[in-house]
Short mmCIF file of C-alpha atoms in Angstrom, two decimals:
data_model
loop_
_atom_site.label_atom_id
_atom_site.label_comp_id
_atom_site.label_asym_id
_atom_site.label_seq_id
_atom_site.Cartn_x
_atom_site.Cartn_y
_atom_site.Cartn_z
CA MET A 1132 29.06 68.94 4.65
CA LYS A 1133 24.74 67.44 4.47
CA ASP A 1134 25.49 64.62 7.62
CA LYS A 1135 23.51 60.82 7.78
CA ILE A 1136 19.90 62.26 9.57
CA TYR A 1137 19.75 64.29 6.03
CA TYR A 1138 20.01 61.29 4.13
CA LYS A 1139 17.62 59.48 6.16
CA SER A 1140 14.83 62.07 5.65
CA ILE A 1141 14.95 62.00 2.00
CA LEU A 1142 14.57 58.01 2.18
CA GLN A 1143 11.65 57.85 3.92
CA ASN A 1144 8.62 56.30 2.08
CA SER A 1145 11.07 56.10 -1.22
CA THR A 1146 11.32 53.44 -3.13
CA ILE A 1147 14.35 51.15 -3.75
CA VAL A 1148 15.43 48.89 -6.66
CA ILE A 1149 18.68 46.89 -5.56
CA LYS A 1150 20.54 44.54 -7.97
CA ILE A 1151 22.77 42.15 -6.78
CA SER A 1152 25.82 40.81 -9.34
CA GLY A 1153 26.52 36.45 -9.36
CA LYS A 1154 29.55 37.89 -8.35
CA ILE A 1155 29.27 39.65 -5.31
CA ILE A 1156 25.96 37.13 -4.74
CA ASN A 1157 28.59 33.85 -4.82
CA ASP A 1158 30.60 35.00 -1.08
CA LYS A 1159 28.35 34.80 1.89
CA ASN A 1160 30.38 37.21 2.80
CA ASN A 1161 29.85 40.24 0.40
CA VAL A 1162 26.24 39.11 1.14
CA GLU A 1163 25.68 39.12 4.72
CA ASN A 1164 27.36 42.30 4.18
CA ILE A 1165 24.60 43.86 1.84
CA VAL A 1166 21.47 42.14 4.11
CA GLU A 1167 23.08 44.11 7.02
CA ASP A 1168 23.18 47.05 5.72
CA ILE A 1169 19.53 46.66 4.22
CA LYS A 1170 18.59 45.64 8.43
CA GLU A 1171 20.32 48.86 9.31
CA LEU A 1172 18.09 50.47 6.57
CA PHE A 1173 14.54 49.06 7.27
CA SER A 1174 15.44 50.01 10.82
CA ASN A 1175 16.26 53.45 10.28
CA ILE A 1176 14.14 54.96 7.11
CA LYS A 1177 10.14 54.71 7.42
CA ASN A 1178 8.22 53.11 5.11
CA LEU A 1179 10.99 51.87 3.17
CA LYS A 1180 10.04 49.57 -0.29
CA ILE A 1181 13.18 47.81 -2.08
CA VAL A 1182 13.16 45.03 -4.66
CA ILE A 1183 16.57 43.49 -5.57
CA VAL A 1184 16.94 41.50 -8.59
CA PHE A 1185 19.50 39.02 -8.72
CA GLY A 1186 22.31 37.77 -11.34
CA LEU A 1187 23.92 34.60 -11.68
CA GLY A 1188 26.51 34.81 -14.67
CA MET A 1189 29.22 34.00 -12.88
CA GLN A 1190 26.93 30.65 -10.90
CA LEU A 1191 25.91 29.72 -14.44
CA ASP A 1192 28.89 30.12 -16.53
CA LYS A 1193 30.85 27.83 -14.67
CA TYR A 1194 28.16 25.31 -14.38
CA ILE A 1195 27.40 25.39 -18.14
CA LEU A 1196 31.32 24.70 -18.25
CA LYS A 1197 31.67 22.06 -15.61
CA ASN A 1198 28.61 20.07 -16.48
CA TYR A 1199 27.86 20.58 -20.66
CA LYS A 1200 32.07 21.13 -21.71
CA ARG A 1201 31.28 24.54 -23.26
CA LYS A 1202 31.63 28.19 -22.75
CA SER A 1203 28.69 30.24 -23.08
CA ILE A 1204 28.83 32.10 -25.35
CA LYS A 1205 27.49 36.78 -25.26
CA HIS A 1206 26.65 38.88 -27.95
CA GLN A 1207 27.80 42.48 -26.94
CA GLY A 1208 27.67 41.52 -22.98
CA ARG A 1209 24.38 40.29 -23.63
CA ARG A 1210 23.38 36.40 -23.44
CA VAL A 1211 22.39 34.17 -26.09
CA THR A 1212 20.21 31.40 -23.95
CA ASN A 1213 19.23 27.71 -25.01
CA LYS A 1214 17.55 25.40 -23.45
CA GLU A 1215 20.33 23.44 -21.57
CA ASP A 1216 21.24 27.28 -20.27
CA ILE A 1217 16.94 27.42 -19.24
CA GLN A 1218 17.67 24.97 -17.20
CA ALA A 1219 20.49 25.59 -15.37
CA MET A 1220 19.13 29.32 -14.59
CA LYS A 1221 15.86 27.42 -12.65
CA ARG A 1222 18.06 25.29 -10.26
CA ILE A 1223 20.83 28.10 -9.66
CA SER A 1224 18.46 30.91 -9.10
CA GLY A 1225 15.99 28.27 -7.49
CA GLU A 1226 19.37 27.25 -5.16
CA ILE A 1227 20.13 31.20 -4.98
CA LEU A 1228 16.12 32.19 -3.71
CA ILE A 1229 16.73 29.76 -0.43
CA ASP A 1230 19.49 30.94 0.37
CA LEU A 1231 18.77 35.10 0.26
CA TYR A 1232 15.01 34.34 2.15
CA SER A 1233 16.92 32.37 4.50
CA LEU A 1234 18.93 34.85 5.20
CA PHE A 1235 16.72 38.12 5.64
CA SER A 1236 14.40 35.76 7.62
CA LYS A 1237 17.11 35.46 9.75
CA ASN A 1238 17.44 39.05 10.10
CA ASN A 1239 13.92 39.45 10.04
CA ILE A 1240 13.24 41.63 6.98
CA ASN A 1241 9.33 40.58 5.46
CA SER A 1242 10.58 39.49 2.37
CA PHE A 1243 8.62 38.17 -0.24
CA PRO A 1244 10.68 35.39 -3.05
CA ILE A 1245 9.01 35.45 -6.19
CA PRO A 1246 10.92 32.24 -8.02
CA VAL A 1247 9.93 33.18 -11.89
CA SER A 1248 7.69 36.75 -12.46
CA ARG A 1249 4.04 36.43 -13.27
CA LYS A 1250 2.73 37.03 -17.04
CA ASP A 1251 0.88 39.83 -15.71
CA LEU A 1252 3.70 41.41 -13.17
CA ILE A 1253 6.50 41.19 -16.29
CA ILE A 1254 5.33 41.03 -19.80
CA ALA A 1255 7.81 39.46 -21.40
CA LYS A 1256 7.70 39.07 -25.04
CA LYS A 1257 10.78 36.37 -27.05
CA ARG A 1258 12.90 38.15 -28.90
CA PRO A 1259 13.23 37.25 -32.08
CA ILE A 1260 16.30 37.05 -34.67
CA ILE A 1261 17.83 40.23 -34.97
CA LYS A 1262 20.37 40.71 -37.56
CA GLY A 1263 20.99 36.96 -38.00
CA ILE A 1264 21.34 37.05 -33.75
CA ASP A 1265 19.01 34.41 -32.35
CA PHE A 1266 19.69 35.25 -28.46
CA GLY A 1267 17.66 31.57 -28.43
CA SER A 1268 15.32 31.89 -24.38
CA VAL A 1269 16.03 35.65 -23.90
CA GLY A 1270 13.29 37.61 -23.48
CA ASP A 1271 12.54 41.40 -24.12
CA ILE A 1272 9.88 43.16 -21.98
CA SER A 1273 7.08 44.94 -23.41
CA ASN A 1274 5.52 46.16 -19.94
CA ILE A 1275 5.49 46.31 -15.83
CA ASP A 1276 2.18 46.44 -14.34
CA SER A 1277 3.09 48.43 -10.49
CA PHE A 1278 0.05 47.75 -9.08
CA HIS A 1279 0.90 44.18 -8.80
CA PHE A 1280 4.57 45.23 -7.57
CA GLN A 1281 2.34 47.32 -5.00
CA ASN A 1282 0.70 45.12 -3.88
CA TYR A 1283 3.13 42.57 -2.98
CA PHE A 1284 4.14 45.22 -0.74
CA ASP A 1285 1.19 46.34 1.09
CA TYR A 1286 1.98 42.99 2.92
CA TYR A 1287 5.83 43.16 2.59
CA ASP A 1288 9.02 45.19 2.82
CA LEU A 1289 11.12 43.79 -0.38
CA ILE A 1290 10.79 41.85 -3.05
CA LEU A 1291 13.41 39.08 -3.90
CA MET A 1292 13.75 37.90 -7.52
CA PRO A 1293 16.08 36.30 -10.54
CA SER A 1294 15.71 37.41 -13.83
CA LEU A 1295 13.41 35.05 -15.27
CA VAL A 1296 10.46 35.56 -16.31
CA LEU A 1297 7.42 34.27 -18.42
CA ASP A 1298 6.09 34.78 -22.40
CA LYS A 1299 3.30 36.06 -22.07
CA ASP A 1300 1.80 34.28 -25.27
CA SER A 1301 3.95 30.51 -24.78
CA SER A 1302 4.26 30.96 -20.62
CA GLU A 1303 7.67 29.57 -21.36
CA ILE A 1304 10.49 30.42 -19.67
CA LEU A 1305 13.07 33.74 -20.81
CA ASN A 1306 16.07 34.61 -19.06
CA ILE A 1307 16.27 38.79 -19.26
CA ASN A 1308 19.59 40.41 -18.11
CA ALA A 1309 19.36 41.16 -14.90
CA ASP A 1310 20.67 45.15 -14.95
CA THR A 1311 17.17 45.26 -17.12
CA VAL A 1312 14.60 43.66 -15.34
CA ALA A 1313 16.21 46.67 -12.66
CA MET A 1314 16.40 49.69 -14.93
CA GLU A 1315 12.30 48.40 -16.20
CA VAL A 1316 10.98 47.36 -12.55
CA ALA A 1317 12.73 51.31 -11.19
CA ALA A 1318 10.83 53.52 -13.57
CA ALA A 1319 7.75 51.83 -13.67
CA LEU A 1320 7.66 52.02 -9.94
CA LYS A 1321 9.68 55.27 -10.12
CA ALA A 1322 11.64 54.35 -7.77
CA ASN A 1323 13.68 57.30 -5.76
CA LYS A 1324 16.71 54.82 -6.36
CA LEU A 1325 18.38 51.89 -8.89
CA ILE A 1326 21.74 50.71 -7.20
CA PHE A 1327 23.64 48.35 -8.99
CA ILE A 1328 25.87 46.30 -6.78
CA SER A 1329 29.04 44.05 -8.29
CA ASP A 1330 32.33 43.54 -8.34
CA VAL A 1331 33.41 46.63 -9.55
CA GLU A 1332 34.11 49.98 -7.05
CA TYR A 1333 32.93 52.58 -9.98
CA ILE A 1334 33.78 54.38 -13.40
CA ALA A 1335 37.04 55.50 -13.82
CA ASP A 1336 38.93 57.86 -15.93
CA ARG A 1337 41.74 56.49 -17.50
CA LYS A 1338 44.15 57.14 -14.83
CA ASN A 1339 41.47 55.49 -12.83
CA ASN A 1340 40.79 57.72 -10.48
CA ARG A 1341 37.35 57.66 -9.32
CA ILE A 1342 34.59 59.93 -10.95
CA SER A 1343 31.98 59.97 -8.23
CA VAL A 1344 29.36 61.46 -10.78
CA VAL A 1345 27.96 61.36 -14.34
CA ASN A 1346 25.68 62.84 -16.13
CA GLU A 1347 24.96 61.13 -19.86
CA SER A 1348 27.67 63.00 -21.59
CA LYS A 1349 30.31 62.01 -19.82
CA ILE A 1350 29.44 58.82 -19.57
CA ASN A 1351 28.89 58.47 -23.44
CA GLU A 1352 32.50 60.14 -23.91
CA LEU A 1353 33.26 57.65 -21.06
CA ILE A 1354 32.59 54.65 -23.76
CA GLU A 1355 33.90 56.47 -27.46
CA ASN A 1356 37.28 56.19 -25.52
CA ASN A 1357 36.81 53.22 -24.84
CA THR A 1358 37.22 53.50 -21.15
CA ILE A 1359 34.02 52.20 -20.28
CA SER A 1360 33.81 48.30 -22.25
CA GLY A 1361 31.99 44.91 -22.35
CA GLY A 1362 30.02 43.65 -20.10
CA MET A 1363 30.04 47.26 -18.43
CA ILE A 1364 28.17 48.70 -21.35
CA VAL A 1365 25.02 47.24 -20.46
CA LYS A 1366 24.96 48.52 -17.01
CA VAL A 1367 25.95 52.14 -17.54
CA GLN A 1368 23.73 51.78 -21.04
CA ASN A 1369 20.52 51.37 -18.28
CA ALA A 1370 21.87 53.18 -15.77
CA LEU A 1371 21.15 56.01 -18.77
CA LYS A 1372 17.83 54.60 -19.43
CA ALA A 1373 16.95 54.52 -15.79
CA LEU A 1374 17.22 58.68 -15.72
CA GLN A 1375 15.43 59.28 -19.23
CA LYS A 1376 12.86 57.00 -17.43
CA GLY A 1377 11.92 59.70 -14.70
CA ILE A 1378 14.78 58.29 -11.23
CA GLU A 1379 16.55 60.66 -9.58
CA LYS A 1380 19.68 59.18 -9.02
CA VAL A 1381 21.37 55.21 -10.17
CA HIS A 1382 24.44 54.42 -8.27
CA LEU A 1383 27.33 51.89 -9.12
CA ILE A 1384 28.71 50.70 -5.83
CA CYS A 1385 31.11 47.56 -5.04
CA GLY A 1386 29.74 44.99 -2.83
CA THR A 1387 33.02 43.73 -1.65
CA LYS A 1388 33.13 46.64 0.07
CA LYS A 1389 31.88 46.54 4.10
CA ASN A 1390 28.68 48.61 4.69
CA CYS A 1391 28.76 50.47 1.04
CA LEU A 1392 25.32 50.34 0.94
CA LEU A 1393 25.15 52.82 4.27
CA LYS A 1394 28.61 54.91 2.79
CA GLU A 1395 26.45 55.10 -0.58
CA LEU A 1396 23.62 56.06 0.88
CA ASN A 1397 24.04 58.17 4.06
CA THR A 1398 26.56 60.12 3.13
CA GLU A 1399 27.29 63.04 0.51
CA GLU A 1400 31.33 61.61 -1.17
CA GLY A 1401 28.89 58.47 -1.33
CA VAL A 1402 31.84 55.45 -2.50
CA GLY A 1403 30.72 54.60 -5.91
CA THR A 1404 29.36 56.54 -8.62
CA ALA A 1405 26.33 57.45 -9.25
CA PHE A 1406 24.33 58.48 -12.95
CA GLU A 1407 22.44 61.78 -12.77
CA LYS A 1408 20.59 63.60 -15.66
CA ASN A 1409 21.39 66.79 -14.98
CA TYR A 1410 24.72 66.56 -12.79
CA VAL A 1411 26.86 70.18 -14.46
CA GLU A 1412 30.66 68.70 -14.45
CA TYR A 1413 32.54 72.23 -13.21
#
């Protein structure tokens, strides 16, 4: 049985990218618990660097329904974003960013907030109309400049950002799926771990039993038999892409559980589902 000291040792000098969903961000207790875990990680792991990408889907859906009297439009789990949506996202993401930055500061975590990614940090282009579907002000990432991230890490331990970027040509503000941003950032930084924190405990089989570790073959099987569906497909597809791009391990954990990060990273059994490229199922 591997112990806590072992897991701390393998995380030294590592980079971790964490995506926190809007549902988790919306609950103050969840956020405070996660920040406490991050503080503990920084206290015990040398030269640890963390990037946090936060989502705001739930907040945006509520805002649109309340203020625009309509529902959000999504296609295959991905949001169609118009100009009204972008204005709402600017407002919502700004509030979340300030609150998170304040909380990290309160816990003496040296963080750097990025309200919208520079054109030379995350290089993105507005998505064209594909098969008759116009996603509006949605972007696709063409490149990420890891050098700029490393420059930030020379002065800060944690980078905090939403999934808003600028079009590389027009400077139009674009929305990108936060899971995708986290995956691409993790790949560009050659991160040791990519962690998705949502309200989903883990990937379960048809008998609702937790699957602690999966590989690409297992995920494709679960998608084909509809065990994984909806927005979760986007998440697991990004997890698989991260593995293909060299990320050592991807984790899916539930942010409503106390010490979810510590239990997933410091114990052999974990609490969620881990994605490993070379995992062999027996």
